[in-house]
Each structure stands twice: as C-alpha cells, then as structure tokens.
Coordinates of C-alpha atoms in Angstrom, one line a residue:
M1 CA 0.0 0.0 0.0
S2 CA 1.4 3.4 -1.0
T3 CA 1.9 6.4 1.3
T4 CA -0.8 8.3 -0.7
E5 CA -3.3 5.4 -0.2
M6 CA -2.5 5.3 3.5
A7 CA -3.1 9.1 3.9
P8 CA -6.5 10.3 5.0
S9 CA -8.8 11.5 2.3
G10 CA -7.7 15.0 1.2
A11 CA -4.6 15.1 3.5
H12 CA -2.3 15.5 0.5
N13 CA -4.2 18.6 -0.5
R14 CA -3.7 20.5 2.8
L15 CA -1.0 22.7 1.1
E16 CA -3.5 23.7 -1.5
H17 CA -5.7 25.0 1.3
F18 CA -3.0 26.8 3.2
P19 CA -4.7 30.1 3.8
I20 CA -3.3 33.6 3.2
T21 CA -4.8 34.4 6.7
F22 CA -1.8 32.5 8.2
F23 CA 0.2 35.7 7.8
A24 CA -2.1 37.3 10.5
T25 CA -0.1 35.2 13.0
T26 CA 3.1 37.1 12.2
M27 CA 1.2 40.4 12.5
G28 CA 0.1 39.4 16.0
L29 CA 3.6 38.0 17.0
G30 CA 5.3 41.1 15.6
G31 CA 2.9 43.4 17.5
F32 CA 3.5 41.4 20.7
T33 CA 7.3 41.8 20.2
L34 CA 7.0 45.5 19.8
A35 CA 4.7 45.6 22.9
L36 CA 7.4 43.9 24.9
R37 CA 9.9 46.4 23.7
A38 CA 7.6 49.3 24.6
A39 CA 7.2 47.8 28.1
A40 CA 11.0 47.2 28.6
K41 CA 11.6 50.5 30.4
P42 CA 8.4 51.0 32.5
M43 CA 8.3 47.3 33.5
G44 CA 12.0 46.8 33.7
L45 CA 11.9 43.8 31.3
G46 CA 15.2 44.3 29.6
P47 CA 16.0 43.5 25.9
L48 CA 16.0 39.7 26.2
P49 CA 12.2 39.1 26.0
Y50 CA 11.6 41.1 22.8
Q51 CA 14.8 40.0 21.2
G52 CA 13.8 36.4 21.7
M53 CA 10.3 37.1 20.3
F54 CA 11.9 38.9 17.3
A55 CA 13.8 35.7 16.5
F56 CA 10.7 33.6 17.0
T57 CA 8.5 35.9 14.8
A58 CA 11.1 36.0 12.1
V59 CA 11.3 32.2 12.0
V60 CA 7.5 31.9 11.9
F61 CA 7.3 34.4 9.1
V62 CA 9.9 32.5 7.0
L63 CA 8.1 29.2 7.5
I64 CA 4.7 30.6 6.6
A65 CA 6.2 32.4 3.6
A66 CA 7.9 29.2 2.5
F67 CA 4.6 27.2 2.7
Y68 CA 2.7 29.9 0.9
L69 CA 5.4 30.1 -1.8
A70 CA 5.2 26.3 -2.2
K71 CA 1.4 26.6 -2.5
A72 CA 1.8 29.3 -5.2
V73 CA 4.2 27.1 -7.2
K74 CA 2.2 23.8 -6.9
Y75 CA -1.3 25.2 -6.8
P76 CA -1.3 28.6 -8.5
Q77 CA -5.0 28.4 -9.2
A78 CA -5.7 28.2 -5.4
V79 CA -3.7 31.4 -4.9
K80 CA -5.7 33.1 -7.7
D81 CA -8.9 31.9 -6.1
E82 CA -7.9 33.5 -2.8
W83 CA -7.0 36.7 -4.6
H84 CA -10.5 36.8 -6.2
H85 CA -12.2 35.8 -2.9
P86 CA -14.1 38.9 -1.6
I87 CA -12.9 38.3 2.0
R88 CA -9.5 36.8 1.7
L89 CA -8.4 39.5 -0.7
A90 CA -8.0 41.9 2.2
F91 CA -5.5 39.6 4.0
F92 CA -2.8 39.7 1.3
P93 CA -1.4 43.0 2.7
T94 CA -0.7 41.1 5.9
I95 CA 2.5 39.9 4.2
A96 CA 3.7 43.5 3.7
V97 CA 2.6 44.5 7.2
S98 CA 4.5 41.6 8.7
L99 CA 7.7 42.8 6.9
L100 CA 7.2 46.3 8.1
L101 CA 6.7 45.1 11.7
L102 CA 9.9 43.1 11.4
A103 CA 11.7 46.3 10.1
I104 CA 10.5 48.3 13.1
I105 CA 11.8 45.6 15.5
A106 CA 15.1 45.2 13.6
M107 CA 15.9 48.9 14.1
S108 CA 17.2 48.0 17.6
V109 CA 19.3 45.2 16.1
S110 CA 20.6 46.2 12.7
H111 CA 20.1 49.4 10.7
A112 CA 20.9 47.7 7.4
L113 CA 18.5 44.8 8.1
A114 CA 15.7 47.3 9.1
L115 CA 16.3 49.4 6.0
T116 CA 16.1 46.3 3.7
L117 CA 13.0 45.0 5.4
W118 CA 11.3 48.4 5.3
I119 CA 12.1 49.1 1.6
V120 CA 10.7 45.6 0.6
G121 CA 7.7 45.9 2.9
T122 CA 6.9 49.5 1.7
L123 CA 7.1 48.6 -2.0
L124 CA 5.0 45.5 -1.4
Q125 CA 2.5 47.5 0.7
G126 CA 2.1 50.2 -2.0
T127 CA 1.7 47.6 -4.7
L128 CA -0.9 45.6 -2.7
T129 CA -2.8 48.7 -1.6
L130 CA -3.2 49.8 -5.2
S131 CA -4.1 46.3 -6.3
V132 CA -6.6 45.7 -3.6
V133 CA -8.3 49.1 -3.9
T134 CA -8.4 48.7 -7.7
N135 CA -10.1 45.4 -7.2
W136 CA -12.6 46.9 -4.9
I137 CA -13.6 49.8 -7.3
G138 CA -13.1 47.9 -10.5
T139 CA -15.5 45.9 -12.6
R140 CA -16.3 43.5 -9.8
S141 CA -19.4 43.9 -7.7
F142 CA -19.3 43.2 -4.0
L143 CA -22.2 42.4 -1.7
H144 CA -22.8 44.2 1.6
G145 CA -22.4 40.9 3.4
Q146 CA -18.9 40.5 2.1
L147 CA -17.7 43.8 3.7
N148 CA -16.1 43.3 7.1
P149 CA -13.5 44.9 9.3
A150 CA -10.7 42.9 7.7
W151 CA -10.9 45.4 4.9
F152 CA -9.1 47.8 7.3
I153 CA -5.9 45.8 6.9
P154 CA -4.7 47.6 3.7
A155 CA -5.3 50.9 5.5
V156 CA -3.5 49.8 8.6
G157 CA -0.5 48.7 6.6
N158 CA -0.1 52.2 5.1
V159 CA -0.1 53.8 8.5
I160 CA 2.6 51.4 9.7
V161 CA 5.0 52.6 7.0
P162 CA 5.9 55.9 8.8
V163 CA 6.7 54.2 12.2
A164 CA 10.1 53.1 10.9
G165 CA 10.1 55.2 7.7
A166 CA 10.3 58.5 9.6
Q167 CA 13.2 57.3 11.7
L168 CA 15.0 55.9 8.7
G169 CA 14.8 59.4 7.0
F170 CA 12.1 58.7 4.5
T171 CA 9.9 61.6 5.6
E172 CA 8.0 62.4 2.4
I173 CA 7.2 58.8 1.6
S174 CA 6.1 58.3 5.2
W175 CA 3.6 61.2 5.0
L176 CA 2.4 59.9 1.7
F177 CA 1.5 56.5 3.1
F178 CA 0.2 58.0 6.3
S179 CA -2.2 60.2 4.3
A180 CA -3.4 57.3 2.2
G181 CA -4.0 55.1 5.3
M182 CA -6.0 57.8 7.1
I183 CA -8.3 58.6 4.2
F184 CA -8.9 54.9 3.4
W185 CA -9.6 54.3 7.2
L186 CA -12.2 57.0 7.3
I187 CA -14.0 55.8 4.1
L188 CA -13.9 52.2 5.3
L189 CA -15.1 53.1 8.8
T190 CA -18.3 54.6 7.3
L191 CA -18.8 51.6 5.1
V192 CA -18.2 49.0 7.8
F193 CA -20.5 50.7 10.3
N194 CA -23.2 50.8 7.7
R195 CA -22.7 47.1 7.1
L196 CA -22.8 46.3 10.8
V197 CA -25.8 48.4 11.6
F198 CA -28.1 47.9 8.6
H199 CA -27.3 44.4 7.4
D200 CA -27.2 40.8 8.7
P201 CA -24.7 40.0 11.4
M202 CA -21.3 38.7 10.2
P203 CA -20.7 34.9 10.1
G204 CA -19.1 33.4 13.1
K205 CA -15.6 33.1 11.5
L206 CA -15.6 36.8 10.8
Q207 CA -16.7 37.9 14.2
P208 CA -13.1 38.2 15.6
T209 CA -12.4 40.8 12.8
L210 CA -14.5 43.3 14.7
V211 CA -11.4 43.9 16.9
I212 CA -9.5 45.2 13.9
M213 CA -11.4 48.5 14.3
V214 CA -9.1 49.2 17.2
A215 CA -5.9 49.1 15.1
P216 CA -6.1 52.0 12.7
P217 CA -6.3 54.8 15.3
A218 CA -3.8 53.1 17.7
V219 CA -1.3 52.7 14.9
A220 CA -2.0 56.2 13.6
F221 CA -1.2 57.5 17.0
I222 CA 2.2 55.8 17.0
A223 CA 2.9 57.0 13.4
W224 CA 1.8 60.5 14.2
L225 CA 4.3 60.8 17.1
R226 CA 7.0 59.4 14.9
L227 CA 6.3 61.9 12.2
T228 CA 5.8 65.0 14.4
G229 CA 7.3 64.2 17.8
E230 CA 10.7 62.6 17.3
A231 CA 12.5 65.8 18.4
V232 CA 10.4 66.0 21.6
T233 CA 12.0 64.6 24.7
P234 CA 9.9 61.8 26.2
G235 CA 8.4 63.0 29.5
A236 CA 7.4 66.4 28.1
V237 CA 4.2 68.1 29.3
I238 CA 1.0 66.9 27.7
G239 CA 0.3 69.2 24.8
H240 CA 3.9 69.3 23.8
G241 CA 5.0 65.7 23.5
V242 CA 1.4 64.6 22.7
D243 CA -0.5 67.2 20.7
P244 CA -4.4 67.4 20.4
F245 CA -4.6 65.3 17.3
A246 CA -2.5 62.6 18.9
H247 CA -4.9 62.7 21.9
I248 CA -7.9 62.3 19.5
L249 CA -6.3 59.3 17.8
L250 CA -5.5 57.5 21.1
S251 CA -8.9 58.3 22.5
L252 CA -10.6 56.9 19.4
A253 CA -8.6 53.7 19.9
Y254 CA -9.9 53.5 23.5
V255 CA -13.5 54.1 22.2
F256 CA -13.3 51.3 19.7
A257 CA -11.6 49.1 22.3
A258 CA -14.6 49.6 24.6
L259 CA -17.1 48.9 21.8
V260 CA -15.5 45.6 20.9
A261 CA -14.7 44.6 24.5
V262 CA -18.3 43.8 25.2
Q263 CA -18.3 41.5 22.2
I264 CA -15.3 39.5 23.3
P265 CA -17.2 36.9 25.6
R266 CA -19.4 36.0 22.7
I267 CA -16.5 35.8 20.2
L268 CA -14.5 33.5 22.5
R269 CA -17.4 31.0 22.6
L270 CA -17.1 30.5 18.8
P271 CA -15.2 27.6 17.3
F272 CA -11.6 28.4 16.7
A273 CA -10.5 29.6 13.3
M274 CA -7.4 31.5 12.0
S275 CA -9.5 34.7 12.0
F276 CA -9.0 34.6 15.8
W277 CA -5.5 36.0 15.2
A278 CA -7.3 39.2 14.3
L279 CA -7.6 39.8 18.1
S280 CA -3.9 40.0 18.6
F281 CA -2.5 42.8 16.5
P282 CA -5.1 45.5 17.5
L283 CA -4.5 44.7 21.2
A284 CA -0.7 44.9 20.6
A285 CA -1.1 48.3 18.9
L286 CA -3.2 49.6 21.7
T287 CA -0.7 48.4 24.3
I288 CA 2.2 50.1 22.4
A289 CA 0.3 53.3 22.0
T290 CA -0.6 53.4 25.7
F291 CA 3.0 52.8 26.8
L292 CA 4.2 55.5 24.3
H293 CA 1.7 58.0 25.6
G294 CA 2.9 57.2 29.1
E295 CA 6.5 57.9 28.0
Y296 CA 5.9 61.1 26.1
A297 CA 3.3 62.6 28.5
H298 CA 5.0 61.2 31.6
S299 CA 1.7 59.6 32.6
I300 CA 2.0 56.9 35.3
A301 CA -1.7 56.0 34.8
H302 CA -1.0 55.2 31.1
E303 CA 2.0 53.1 32.0
R304 CA -0.1 51.1 34.4
L305 CA -2.8 50.7 31.9
G306 CA -0.2 49.5 29.4
M307 CA 0.9 46.9 31.8
V308 CA -2.7 45.6 32.1
F309 CA -3.0 45.5 28.3
L310 CA 0.4 43.7 28.1
V311 CA -0.7 41.0 30.5
A312 CA -4.0 40.5 28.5
L313 CA -2.0 40.4 25.3
T314 CA 0.5 37.8 26.6
V315 CA -2.4 35.5 27.7
L316 CA -4.0 36.0 24.3
I317 CA -0.8 35.2 22.3
V318 CA -0.1 32.1 24.4
G319 CA -3.7 30.9 23.9
L320 CA -3.6 31.6 20.1
V321 CA -0.3 29.8 19.6
W322 CA -1.4 26.8 21.6
R323 CA -4.8 26.7 19.8
T324 CA -3.2 27.0 16.4
I325 CA -0.7 24.2 17.1
L326 CA -3.6 22.1 18.3
G327 CA -5.7 22.9 15.2
I328 CA -2.8 21.9 13.0
L329 CA -2.3 18.6 14.8
R330 CA -6.1 17.9 14.6
A331 CA -6.1 18.8 10.9
E332 CA -8.7 21.5 11.6
I333 CA -6.7 24.1 9.7
C334 CA -5.8 24.1 5.9
E335 CA -9.1 22.4 5.1
P336 CA -11.5 23.5 2.3
E337 CA -14.3 25.7 3.5

C-alpha cells in the first residue's frame, strides 16, 4: 500500500488550502514583540524578551512564507482563487505588514536589516494597496455581506510605514503612506458601520475581525508621534509631547476598544478559526500606543494601563499559539471551506 493510499482523504491537499490568513499570525507576533519592547523601560523587562520574540517571529514568518510560496508554485489556481475571494483578498497585505513590523523591531538590532525589510515591505504594501483598492472599485461587484473589518488591513498597513520610515529618514514617503492610510480608514469606517448596523450579522468566523477596528487609530497615534514628535523629549508636558490630534487618535482607539470589548465573551465562545488571530495585533497596537503616551506625557496612569494590556496580550498570544498548534495537529486548519 502506497503512502498516498494510507493518507486520510484530502490530506495530501492541505498545502492547497494553506490560507493567506496565516500571515495574520506574524502580525500578531510582531505586534507582541513591539509591545514587549515598549514595556521594557516601564516594566524593567530588559532586551531579552523582545529579542527572543523577534527571532521567533522571524522564523514563523519565514516558515509561513515558504509554505505559501510552495502553494503558489504547486497550486497557482488556489492562490488566484484567494485573490479573487471577496474576504481573503484583504488579507494579502498582511505579508507587507509583517515585513514592516519586522523592520521596526530590527531597528534596535541592525540598521541595514531594518532598512532592507522596510524598503521591501513598503514597496509591497504600496503595490498591494493599489491592487486591492483597484479590485474593490473595478469591474467586480461586492455584496454588503462581504464587507467586514478585515478590509481595514490595507489601510492599517499604510499607516505602519511611517513608524520606521520617519526614523530611517524617508519623511515624504512616510507622509504619503500615512495620508493614504488615514483617508482609506475614514472611508472604510463609514462603510463597515453601515454594514454592521443595517445588514445581517457577520458569520461566526468573521466575528473576531471586529477587533481590527481598534488598530487604525492606535497605529496612527504611534505613526503621528514618529512623524511629528521625534524631536520632543519623552516625558514632556501633555500638549507638547502629545498634541491634540494625537490625543484624539488614542482616545478613538480606546473608544473602539470599549465597543469591541463587550463582544469578546461572545466571540471567544465561537469555534476556533485562523481569524481569531485578528484579536492579537489590535490589542498589541493599543498596548504600544498606551506605553508610548505614558512615556511622552509622563503619565503613570497610562504606564499602568499599558501593563494591564500587556498581561492580557500575553495571555491571548499564548492561547492563540497553543490553539493554532492544536488545530494543525487535529487537521482543523488548511481544510476546504
């Protein structure tokens, strides 16, 4: 009896169903790494935790990229199908976002590595943003039910570009991507709320994407400080280190966090899917923004709140990693829908 005959039905096709949503794991892990770095000073963690997570995140990204590249080579039609899928299309920029997050982390390790990752990530982010938005407004027609908060991902990716870009000296490019991300965020925010209020509830697997609404203002707060506040000494008085617009962005992140927090108990009762990784990056972004506000505004209250968020994020990441590994072992992932 051959190996193929001994394999369970459809087992040899799991690579064909390896989803683009797997890159959301490296977004979450990258965000967690940056949260550990932001917490290093106020919590006295030292560099070891986030350096270790950097290595782990990089390895996970390489493995996922290798699997998806193998899928693209062996099953190109499956990749095309994902690209034309009304929901999975929005997850393709998670590749670029993951590279940009790795670039931000690498800035404390190697300037050359950070620059390389940032350039590749930025070029890919710009290309995917134009491609995805062109797909949205092209000859295809989308149904209201297909719209969901995952559509924010291309917008979030644009706003992440300035976080490292401003520090690497690419000021004009950083402002360009920041502007694009902000306008797409505002447009999509209106569309998503219209869909949530006036149309049928989202399917169970998409419910975790509600948390993505926290990410755009939280990341925009971080990018705004990098673009406008790099020359300001951390610990400055509120209104100098953190200007009114920055206050608005962070406050909006807290508002959206409060809105989705009441949905979390219901979301956690749903069967596990890779979309649950959508919970991780927004919480990481909120944690980093809170620590950053505490540093710039010299706010002990925000530092303590950041610690609370970091504990919750740590529990979430551990749970997601464990549940993902369990899902892989049980063959619950990489299955046709």
